[in-house]
Short mmCIF file of C-alpha atoms in Angstrom, two decimals:
data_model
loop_
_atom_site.label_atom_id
_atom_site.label_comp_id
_atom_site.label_asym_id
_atom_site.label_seq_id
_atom_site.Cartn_x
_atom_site.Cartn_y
_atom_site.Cartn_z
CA UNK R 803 -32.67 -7.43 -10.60
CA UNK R 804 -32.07 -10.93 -10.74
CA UNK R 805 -27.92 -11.83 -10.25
CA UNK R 806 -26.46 -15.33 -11.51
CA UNK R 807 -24.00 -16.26 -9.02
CA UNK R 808 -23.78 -19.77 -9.63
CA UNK R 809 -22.78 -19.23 -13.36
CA UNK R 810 -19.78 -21.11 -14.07
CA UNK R 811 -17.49 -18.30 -15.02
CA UNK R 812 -13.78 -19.99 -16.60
CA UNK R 813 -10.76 -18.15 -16.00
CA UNK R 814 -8.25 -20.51 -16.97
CA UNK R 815 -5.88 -19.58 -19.58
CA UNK R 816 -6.66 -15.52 -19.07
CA UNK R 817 -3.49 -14.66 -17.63
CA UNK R 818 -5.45 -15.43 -14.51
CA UNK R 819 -2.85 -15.27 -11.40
CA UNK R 820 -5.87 -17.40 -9.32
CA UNK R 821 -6.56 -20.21 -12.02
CA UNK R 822 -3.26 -20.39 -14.30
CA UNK R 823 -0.46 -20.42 -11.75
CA UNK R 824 -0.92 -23.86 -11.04
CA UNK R 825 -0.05 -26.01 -14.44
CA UNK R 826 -2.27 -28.64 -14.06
CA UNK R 827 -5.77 -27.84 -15.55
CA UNK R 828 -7.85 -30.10 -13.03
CA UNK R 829 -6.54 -28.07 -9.82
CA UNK R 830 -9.40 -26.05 -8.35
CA UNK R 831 -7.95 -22.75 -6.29
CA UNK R 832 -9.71 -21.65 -3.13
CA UNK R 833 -6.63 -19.13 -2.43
CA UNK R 834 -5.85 -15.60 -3.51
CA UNK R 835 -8.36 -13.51 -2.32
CA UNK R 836 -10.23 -12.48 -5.50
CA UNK R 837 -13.77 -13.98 -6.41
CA UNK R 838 -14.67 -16.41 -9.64
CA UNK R 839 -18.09 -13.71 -9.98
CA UNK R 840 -18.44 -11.55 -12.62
CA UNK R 841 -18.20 -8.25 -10.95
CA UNK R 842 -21.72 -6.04 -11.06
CA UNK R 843 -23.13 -5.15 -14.58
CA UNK R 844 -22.85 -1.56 -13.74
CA UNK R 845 -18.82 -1.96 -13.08
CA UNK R 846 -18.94 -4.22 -16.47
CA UNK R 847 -20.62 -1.50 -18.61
CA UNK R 848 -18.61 1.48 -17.75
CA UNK R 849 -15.06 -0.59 -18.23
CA UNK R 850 -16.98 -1.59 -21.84
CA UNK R 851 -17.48 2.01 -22.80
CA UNK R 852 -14.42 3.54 -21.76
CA UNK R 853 -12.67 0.64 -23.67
CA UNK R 854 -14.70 1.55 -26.34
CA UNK R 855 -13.08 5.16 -26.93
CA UNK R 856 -9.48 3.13 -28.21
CA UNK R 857 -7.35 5.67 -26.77
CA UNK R 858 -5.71 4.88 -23.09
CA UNK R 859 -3.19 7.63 -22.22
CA UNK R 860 -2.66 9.09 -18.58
CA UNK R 861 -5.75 9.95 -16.95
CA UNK R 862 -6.51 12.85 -14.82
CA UNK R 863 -8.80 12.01 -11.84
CA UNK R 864 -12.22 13.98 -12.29
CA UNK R 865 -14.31 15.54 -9.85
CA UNK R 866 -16.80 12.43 -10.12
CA UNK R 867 -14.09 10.00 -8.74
CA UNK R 868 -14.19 12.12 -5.13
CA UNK R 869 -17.79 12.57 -5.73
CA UNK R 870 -18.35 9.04 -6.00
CA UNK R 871 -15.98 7.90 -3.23
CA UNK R 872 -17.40 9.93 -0.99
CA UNK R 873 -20.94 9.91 -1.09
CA UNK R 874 -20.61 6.22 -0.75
CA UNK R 875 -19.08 6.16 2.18
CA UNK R 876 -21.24 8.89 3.75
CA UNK R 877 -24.54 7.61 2.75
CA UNK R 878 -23.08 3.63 3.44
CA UNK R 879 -21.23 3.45 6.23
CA UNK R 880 -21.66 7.46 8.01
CA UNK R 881 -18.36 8.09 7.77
CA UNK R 882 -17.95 11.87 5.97
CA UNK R 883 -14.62 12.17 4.00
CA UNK R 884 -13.48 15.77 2.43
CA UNK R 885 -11.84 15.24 -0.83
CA UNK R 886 -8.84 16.75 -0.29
CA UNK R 887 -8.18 13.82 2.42
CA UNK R 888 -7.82 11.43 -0.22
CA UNK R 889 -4.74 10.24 -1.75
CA UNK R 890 -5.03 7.71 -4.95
CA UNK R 891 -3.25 5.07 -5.71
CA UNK R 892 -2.60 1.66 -7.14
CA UNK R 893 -3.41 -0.48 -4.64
CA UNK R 894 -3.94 -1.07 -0.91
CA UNK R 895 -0.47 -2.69 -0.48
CA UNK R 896 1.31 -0.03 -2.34
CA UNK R 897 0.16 2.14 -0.27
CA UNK R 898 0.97 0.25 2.82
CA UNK R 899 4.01 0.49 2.40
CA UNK R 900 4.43 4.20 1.09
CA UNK R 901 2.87 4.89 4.39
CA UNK R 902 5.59 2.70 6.67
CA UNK R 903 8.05 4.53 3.93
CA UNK R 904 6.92 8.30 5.00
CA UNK R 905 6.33 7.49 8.51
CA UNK R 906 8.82 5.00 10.30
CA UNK R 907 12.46 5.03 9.95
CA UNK R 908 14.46 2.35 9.22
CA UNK R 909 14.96 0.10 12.61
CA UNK R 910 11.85 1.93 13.73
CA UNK R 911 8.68 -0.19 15.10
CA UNK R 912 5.46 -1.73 13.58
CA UNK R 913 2.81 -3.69 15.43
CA UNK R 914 1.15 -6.34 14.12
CA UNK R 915 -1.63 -8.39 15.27
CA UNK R 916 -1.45 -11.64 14.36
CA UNK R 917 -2.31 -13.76 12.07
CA UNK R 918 -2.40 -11.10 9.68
CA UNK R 919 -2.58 -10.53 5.85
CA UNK R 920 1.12 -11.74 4.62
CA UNK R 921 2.10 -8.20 2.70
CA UNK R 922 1.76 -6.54 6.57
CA UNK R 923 5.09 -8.60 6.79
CA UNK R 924 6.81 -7.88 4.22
CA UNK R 925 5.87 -3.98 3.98
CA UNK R 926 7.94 -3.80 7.04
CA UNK R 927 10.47 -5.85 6.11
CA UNK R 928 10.94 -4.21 2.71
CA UNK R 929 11.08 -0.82 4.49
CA UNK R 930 13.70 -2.24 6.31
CA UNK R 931 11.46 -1.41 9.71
CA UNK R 932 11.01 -3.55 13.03
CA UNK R 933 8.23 -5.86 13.61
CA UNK R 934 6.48 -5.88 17.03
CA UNK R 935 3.25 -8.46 16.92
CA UNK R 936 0.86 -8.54 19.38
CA UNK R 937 -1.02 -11.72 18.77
CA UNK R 938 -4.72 -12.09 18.87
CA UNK R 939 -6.04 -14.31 21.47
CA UNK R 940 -7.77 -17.13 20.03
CA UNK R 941 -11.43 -17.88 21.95
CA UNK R 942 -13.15 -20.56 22.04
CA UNK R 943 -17.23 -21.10 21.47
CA UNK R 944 -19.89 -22.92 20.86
CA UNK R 945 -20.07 -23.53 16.61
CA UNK R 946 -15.77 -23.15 16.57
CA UNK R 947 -13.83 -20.45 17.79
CA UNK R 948 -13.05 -16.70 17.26
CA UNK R 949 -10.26 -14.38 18.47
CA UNK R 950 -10.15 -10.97 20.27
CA UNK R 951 -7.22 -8.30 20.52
CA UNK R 952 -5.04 -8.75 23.48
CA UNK R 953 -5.06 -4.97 25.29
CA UNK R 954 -2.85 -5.65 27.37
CA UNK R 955 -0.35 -7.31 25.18
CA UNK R 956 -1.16 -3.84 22.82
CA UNK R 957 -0.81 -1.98 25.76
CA UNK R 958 2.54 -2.81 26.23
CA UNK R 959 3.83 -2.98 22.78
CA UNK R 960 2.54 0.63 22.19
CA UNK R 961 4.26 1.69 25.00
CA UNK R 962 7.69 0.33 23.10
CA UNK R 963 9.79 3.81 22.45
CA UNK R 964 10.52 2.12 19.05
CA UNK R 965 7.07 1.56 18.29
CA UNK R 966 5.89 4.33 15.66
CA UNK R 967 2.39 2.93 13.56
CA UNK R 968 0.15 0.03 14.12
CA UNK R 969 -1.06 -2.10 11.24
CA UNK R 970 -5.01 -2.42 11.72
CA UNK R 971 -6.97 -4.55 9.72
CA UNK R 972 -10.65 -3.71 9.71
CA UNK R 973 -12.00 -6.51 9.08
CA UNK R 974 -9.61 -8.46 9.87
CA UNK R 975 -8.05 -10.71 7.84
CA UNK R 976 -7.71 -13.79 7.75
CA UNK R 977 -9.41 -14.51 10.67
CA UNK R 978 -12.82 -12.68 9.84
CA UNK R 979 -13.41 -10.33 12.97
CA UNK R 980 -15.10 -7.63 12.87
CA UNK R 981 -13.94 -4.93 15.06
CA UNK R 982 -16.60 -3.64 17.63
CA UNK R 983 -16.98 0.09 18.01
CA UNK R 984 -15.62 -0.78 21.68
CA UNK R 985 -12.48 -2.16 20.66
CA UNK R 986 -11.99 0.31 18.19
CA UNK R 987 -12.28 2.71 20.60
CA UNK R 988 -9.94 0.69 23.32
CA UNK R 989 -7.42 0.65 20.32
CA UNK R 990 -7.36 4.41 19.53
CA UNK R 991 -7.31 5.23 23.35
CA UNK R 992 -3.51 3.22 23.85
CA UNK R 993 -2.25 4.36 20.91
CA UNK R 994 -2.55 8.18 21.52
CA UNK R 995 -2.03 7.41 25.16
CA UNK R 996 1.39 5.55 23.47
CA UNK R 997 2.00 8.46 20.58
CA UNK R 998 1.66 5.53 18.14
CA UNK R 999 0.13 6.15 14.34
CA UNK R 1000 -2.73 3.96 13.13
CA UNK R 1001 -2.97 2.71 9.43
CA UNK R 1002 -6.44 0.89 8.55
CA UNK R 1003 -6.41 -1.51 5.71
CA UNK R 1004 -10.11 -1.75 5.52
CA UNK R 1005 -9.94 -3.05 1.81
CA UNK R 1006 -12.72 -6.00 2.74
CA UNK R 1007 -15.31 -3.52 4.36
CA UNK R 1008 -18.37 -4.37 2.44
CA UNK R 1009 -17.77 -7.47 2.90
CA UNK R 1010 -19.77 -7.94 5.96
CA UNK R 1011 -21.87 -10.92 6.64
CA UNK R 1012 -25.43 -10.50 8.04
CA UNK R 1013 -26.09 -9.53 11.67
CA UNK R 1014 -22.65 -7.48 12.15
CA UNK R 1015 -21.60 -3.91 10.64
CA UNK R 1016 -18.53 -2.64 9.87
CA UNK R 1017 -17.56 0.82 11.46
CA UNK R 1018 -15.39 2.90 9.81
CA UNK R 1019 -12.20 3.32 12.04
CA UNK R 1020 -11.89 6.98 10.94
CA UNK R 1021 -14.87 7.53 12.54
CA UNK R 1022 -13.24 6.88 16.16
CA UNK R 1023 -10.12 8.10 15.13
CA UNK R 1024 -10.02 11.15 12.94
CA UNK R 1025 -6.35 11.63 12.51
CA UNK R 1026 -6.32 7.73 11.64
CA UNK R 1027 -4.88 6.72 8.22
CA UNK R 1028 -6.91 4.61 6.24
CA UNK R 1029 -6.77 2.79 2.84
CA UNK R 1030 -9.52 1.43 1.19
CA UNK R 1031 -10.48 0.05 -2.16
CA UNK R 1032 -13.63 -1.41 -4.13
CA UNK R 1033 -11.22 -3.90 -5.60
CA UNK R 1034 -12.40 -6.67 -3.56
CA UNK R 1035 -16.00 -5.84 -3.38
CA UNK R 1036 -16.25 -5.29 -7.04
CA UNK R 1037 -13.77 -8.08 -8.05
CA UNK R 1038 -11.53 -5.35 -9.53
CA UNK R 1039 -8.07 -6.17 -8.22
CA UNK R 1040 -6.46 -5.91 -11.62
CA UNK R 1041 -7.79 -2.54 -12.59
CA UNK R 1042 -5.43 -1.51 -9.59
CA UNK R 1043 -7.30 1.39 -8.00
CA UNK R 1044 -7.24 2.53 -4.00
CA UNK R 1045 -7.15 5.20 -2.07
CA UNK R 1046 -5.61 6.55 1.13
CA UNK R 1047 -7.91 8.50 3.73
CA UNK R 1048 -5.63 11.02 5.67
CA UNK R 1049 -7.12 14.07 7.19
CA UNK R 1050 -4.02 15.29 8.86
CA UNK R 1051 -2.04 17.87 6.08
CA UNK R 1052 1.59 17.13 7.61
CA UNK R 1053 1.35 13.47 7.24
CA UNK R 1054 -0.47 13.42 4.52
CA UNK R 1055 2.31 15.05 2.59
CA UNK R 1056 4.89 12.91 3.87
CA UNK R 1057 2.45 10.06 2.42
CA UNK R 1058 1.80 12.11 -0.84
CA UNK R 1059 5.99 12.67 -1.13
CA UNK R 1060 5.74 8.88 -0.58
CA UNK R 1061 3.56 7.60 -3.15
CA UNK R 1062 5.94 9.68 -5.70
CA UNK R 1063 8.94 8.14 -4.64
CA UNK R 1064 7.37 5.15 -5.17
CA UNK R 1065 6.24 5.36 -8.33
CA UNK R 1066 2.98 4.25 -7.28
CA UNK R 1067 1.32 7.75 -8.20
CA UNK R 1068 -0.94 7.28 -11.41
CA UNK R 1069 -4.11 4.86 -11.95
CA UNK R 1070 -5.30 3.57 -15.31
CA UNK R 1071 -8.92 4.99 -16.62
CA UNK R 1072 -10.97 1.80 -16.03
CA UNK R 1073 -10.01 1.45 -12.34
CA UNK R 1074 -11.35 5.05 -12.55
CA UNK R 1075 -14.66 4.71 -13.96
CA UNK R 1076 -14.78 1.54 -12.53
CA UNK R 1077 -14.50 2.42 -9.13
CA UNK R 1078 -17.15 5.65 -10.22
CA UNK R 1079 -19.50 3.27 -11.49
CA UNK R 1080 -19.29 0.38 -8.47
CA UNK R 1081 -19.73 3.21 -5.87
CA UNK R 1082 -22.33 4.93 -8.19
CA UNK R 1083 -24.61 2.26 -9.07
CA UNK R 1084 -23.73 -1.26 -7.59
CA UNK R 1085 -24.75 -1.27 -3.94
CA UNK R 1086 -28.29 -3.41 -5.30
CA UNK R 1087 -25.79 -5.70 -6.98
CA UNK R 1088 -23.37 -5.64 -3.36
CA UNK R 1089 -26.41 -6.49 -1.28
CA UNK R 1090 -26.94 -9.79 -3.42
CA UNK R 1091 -23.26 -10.60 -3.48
CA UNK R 1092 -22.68 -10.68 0.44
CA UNK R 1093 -26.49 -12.79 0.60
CA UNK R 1094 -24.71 -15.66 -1.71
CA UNK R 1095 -21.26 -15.12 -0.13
CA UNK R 1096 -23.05 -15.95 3.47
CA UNK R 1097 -25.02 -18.92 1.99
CA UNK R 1098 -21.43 -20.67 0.38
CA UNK R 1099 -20.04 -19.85 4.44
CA UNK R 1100 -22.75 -21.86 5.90
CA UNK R 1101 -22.30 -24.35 3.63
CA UNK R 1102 -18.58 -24.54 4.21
CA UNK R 1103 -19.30 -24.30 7.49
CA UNK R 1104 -21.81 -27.57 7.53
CA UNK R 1105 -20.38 -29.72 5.05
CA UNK R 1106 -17.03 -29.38 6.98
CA UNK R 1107 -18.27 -29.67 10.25
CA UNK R 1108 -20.44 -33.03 9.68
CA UNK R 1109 -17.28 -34.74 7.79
CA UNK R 1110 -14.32 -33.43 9.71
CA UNK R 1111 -15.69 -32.52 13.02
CA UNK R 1112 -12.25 -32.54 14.54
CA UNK R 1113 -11.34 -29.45 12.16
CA UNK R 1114 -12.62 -26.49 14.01
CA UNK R 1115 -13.68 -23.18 11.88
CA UNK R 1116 -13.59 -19.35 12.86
CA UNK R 1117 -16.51 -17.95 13.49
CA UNK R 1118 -16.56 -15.67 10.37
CA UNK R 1119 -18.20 -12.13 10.27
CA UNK R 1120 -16.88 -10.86 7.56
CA UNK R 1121 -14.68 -11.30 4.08
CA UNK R 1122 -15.31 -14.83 2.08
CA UNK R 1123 -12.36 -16.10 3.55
CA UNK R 1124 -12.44 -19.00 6.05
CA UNK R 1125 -9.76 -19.60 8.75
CA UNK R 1126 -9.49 -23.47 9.72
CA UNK R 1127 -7.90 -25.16 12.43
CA UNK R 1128 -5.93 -28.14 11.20
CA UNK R 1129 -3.64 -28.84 14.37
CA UNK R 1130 -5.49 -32.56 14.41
CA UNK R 1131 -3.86 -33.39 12.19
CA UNK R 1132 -0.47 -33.22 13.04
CA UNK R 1133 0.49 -31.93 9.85
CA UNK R 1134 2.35 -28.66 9.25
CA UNK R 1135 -0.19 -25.92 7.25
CA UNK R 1136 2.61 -26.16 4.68
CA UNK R 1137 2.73 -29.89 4.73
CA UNK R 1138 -1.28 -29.79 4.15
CA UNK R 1139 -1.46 -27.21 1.35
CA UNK R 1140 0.82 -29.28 -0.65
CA UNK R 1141 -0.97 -32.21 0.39
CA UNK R 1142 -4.41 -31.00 -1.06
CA UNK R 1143 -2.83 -30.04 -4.57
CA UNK R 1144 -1.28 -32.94 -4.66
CA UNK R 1145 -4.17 -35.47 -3.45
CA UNK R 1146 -7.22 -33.24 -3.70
CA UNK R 1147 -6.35 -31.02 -6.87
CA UNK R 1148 -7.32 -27.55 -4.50
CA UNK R 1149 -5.04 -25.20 -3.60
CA UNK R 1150 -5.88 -23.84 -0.46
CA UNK R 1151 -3.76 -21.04 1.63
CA UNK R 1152 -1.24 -22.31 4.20
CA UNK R 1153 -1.82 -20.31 7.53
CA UNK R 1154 2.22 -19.79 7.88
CA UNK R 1155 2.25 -17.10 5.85
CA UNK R 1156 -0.42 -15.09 7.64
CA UNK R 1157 2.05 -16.03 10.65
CA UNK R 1158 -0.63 -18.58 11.83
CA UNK R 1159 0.70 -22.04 11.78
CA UNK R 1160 -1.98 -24.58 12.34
CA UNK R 1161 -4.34 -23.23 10.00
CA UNK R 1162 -4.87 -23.14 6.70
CA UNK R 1163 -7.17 -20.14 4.57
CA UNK R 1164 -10.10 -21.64 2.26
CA UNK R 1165 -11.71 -18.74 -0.56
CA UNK R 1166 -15.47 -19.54 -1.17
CA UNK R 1167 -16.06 -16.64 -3.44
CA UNK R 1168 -16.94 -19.07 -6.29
CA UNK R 1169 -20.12 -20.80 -7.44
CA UNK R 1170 -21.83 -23.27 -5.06
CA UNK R 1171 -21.65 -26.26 -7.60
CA UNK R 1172 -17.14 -25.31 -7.64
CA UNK R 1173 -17.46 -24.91 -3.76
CA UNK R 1174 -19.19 -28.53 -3.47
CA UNK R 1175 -16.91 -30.07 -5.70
CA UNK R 1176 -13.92 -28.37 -3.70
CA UNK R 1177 -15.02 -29.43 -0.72
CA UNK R 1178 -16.06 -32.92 -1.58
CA UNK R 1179 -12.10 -33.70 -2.80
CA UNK R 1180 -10.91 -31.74 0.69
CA UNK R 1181 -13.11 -34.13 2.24
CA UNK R 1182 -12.10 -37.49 0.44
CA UNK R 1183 -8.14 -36.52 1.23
CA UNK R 1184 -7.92 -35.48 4.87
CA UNK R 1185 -10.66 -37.64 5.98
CA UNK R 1186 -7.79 -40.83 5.67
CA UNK R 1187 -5.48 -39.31 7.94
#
């Protein structure tokens, strides 16, 4: 089957928090990490249907929902999950932080490896826990740059006696790594050296651009925690659906207790036969997705690199997220975000919140002709400083 990624899909004035939270109607938005594509006719159908019934009440989770979960991830990625592992929920952050909740006490320690998704912060903060980063370490090469983890600098901050969990994020984002079985395995060896939990967020794991694969970190580390979701695969962030992966039965019912005292406990039916129906039937309609999604990053990558060579990129492997150096500038990541809405009309992501001043985050999930345009005003503003 034939998918249209270049249609021109408008999401302004939908309640959209991408397109509408920005008054001005000529602003493009390159930001929040959700994609202007349809999401795959399969997904599309079975929301469509299940509307179709007009009657919404609570919804218990069938049989197919596990079924579907995992076969996809054994048949995908080899990684085997039992059902009774698996621990719904609303979203990936929600359960973030129901994890921190059931598993580090107040004043108790959280690595984080920086720059890192902004709601690692404040999942910490708002569970009144202490942050210990352990910043990646930025390499340089031939096309831009990348980064690695710093062992040592792990090693050390493991070794912490305050340090309870470390906040993986597999791929990483926003930088676009993605892990090595080696370094997953380095990572699992100093934290049970260290007594330290692991939590995956591996919401962007199909995600994966051409020539690298993702490995499941459950697969090094079978007592790992891990929380996953086809909401950004599928483009289904607002039918709030994830799950949590926990094999071990003691923490998983400190996570369970967790998820109740958080209210975050129920789902709604279409992220249920949504998720059922992405994992069922859309891996032909994934494939095609990550193909377009790794032609718009070489394209970003080019257009970019012949205008502003100064502006070095991140040598991407995964998510459609890219991670820009703008230190030539010598303007804050703050002071250019504002500076694009303002001059350009796109609103890009400062690096600051992700903890990574100096950069700012560009979304090309969106059709080539939007991209182009995007890029071309991007161009026209930064090019006269």
């Amino acid at each position: 089957m034939i998918y249209n990624f270049d249609e021109l899909t408008q999401r302004r004035d939908t309640a959209c928090v991408k397109w509408d939270s920005d008054r001005e109607a000529d602003i493009l938005p390159l930001w929040v990490a959700d994609m202007d594509f349809r999401t795959a006719p399969a997904v599309r159908e079975a929301v469509m249907q299940r509307a179709a019934s007009g009657i919404y009440g609570y919804v218990r989770v069938p049989d197919s929902y596990y079924n579907a979960l995992t076969h996809w991830f054994e048949s995908r990625h080899g990684w085997h999950i039992d059902r009774d592992m698996v621990i719904y929920t609303t979203g990936v952050v929600p359960a973030l932080s129901a994890i921190i909740k059931a598993l580090v006490k107040p004043g108790e320690g959280v690595i984080i490896q920086t720059p890192a998704y902004n709601c690692f912060f404040s999942s910490v903060r708002n569970n009144h826990a202490l942050e210990i980063d352990n910043p990646l370490r930025r390499i340089e090469t031939d096309e831009g740059f990348t980064y690695e983890i710093d062992f040592e600098g792990l090693e050390t901050a493991a070794a912490r006696p305050e340090a309870k969990l470390l906040l993986l994020c597999n791929p990483q984002n926003p930088t676009g790594r993605v892990w090595t079985r080696e370094e997953l395995q380095r990572v699992s060896d100093i934290c049970r050296r260290n007594g330290v939990h692991v939590l995956s967020d591996e919401i962007h794991c199909e995600l994966v651009h051409a020539g690298y694969e993702y490995i499941p970190y459950a697969t090094i580390d079978p007592h790992a925690i891990v929380c996953c979701s086809p909401s950004k695969a599928f483009n289904t962030a607002g039918l709030q659906t994830a799950n949590i992966v926990c094999p071990d039965m003691e923490i998983r019912n400190l996570v369970d207790r967790a998820i109740n005292d958080n209210e975050v406990c129920d789902i709604n039916p279409f992220g249920v036969v949504a998720l059922e129906a992405a994992y069922n039937n859309g891996s032909e309609w994934l494939d095609a997705l990550n193909a377009y999604l790794d032609e718009n990053y070489r394209y970003l990558c080019k257009t970019l690199g012949n205008a502003l060579p100064r502006l070095k990129i991140c040598n991407s492997e995964a998510t459609y997220l890219a991670w820009v150096d703008i230190t030539p500038l010598n303007l804050t990541s703050d002071d250019v975000e504002r500076l694009l809405v303002e001059r350009a009309k796109v609103r890009i992501n400062s690096g600051s919140m992700y903890a990574g001043e100096g950069y700012i985050r560009i979304n090309y999930a969106c059709p080539r002709a939007r991209l182009e345009e995007a890029l071309t005003r991007i161009i026209r503003v930064l090019d006269k400083i």
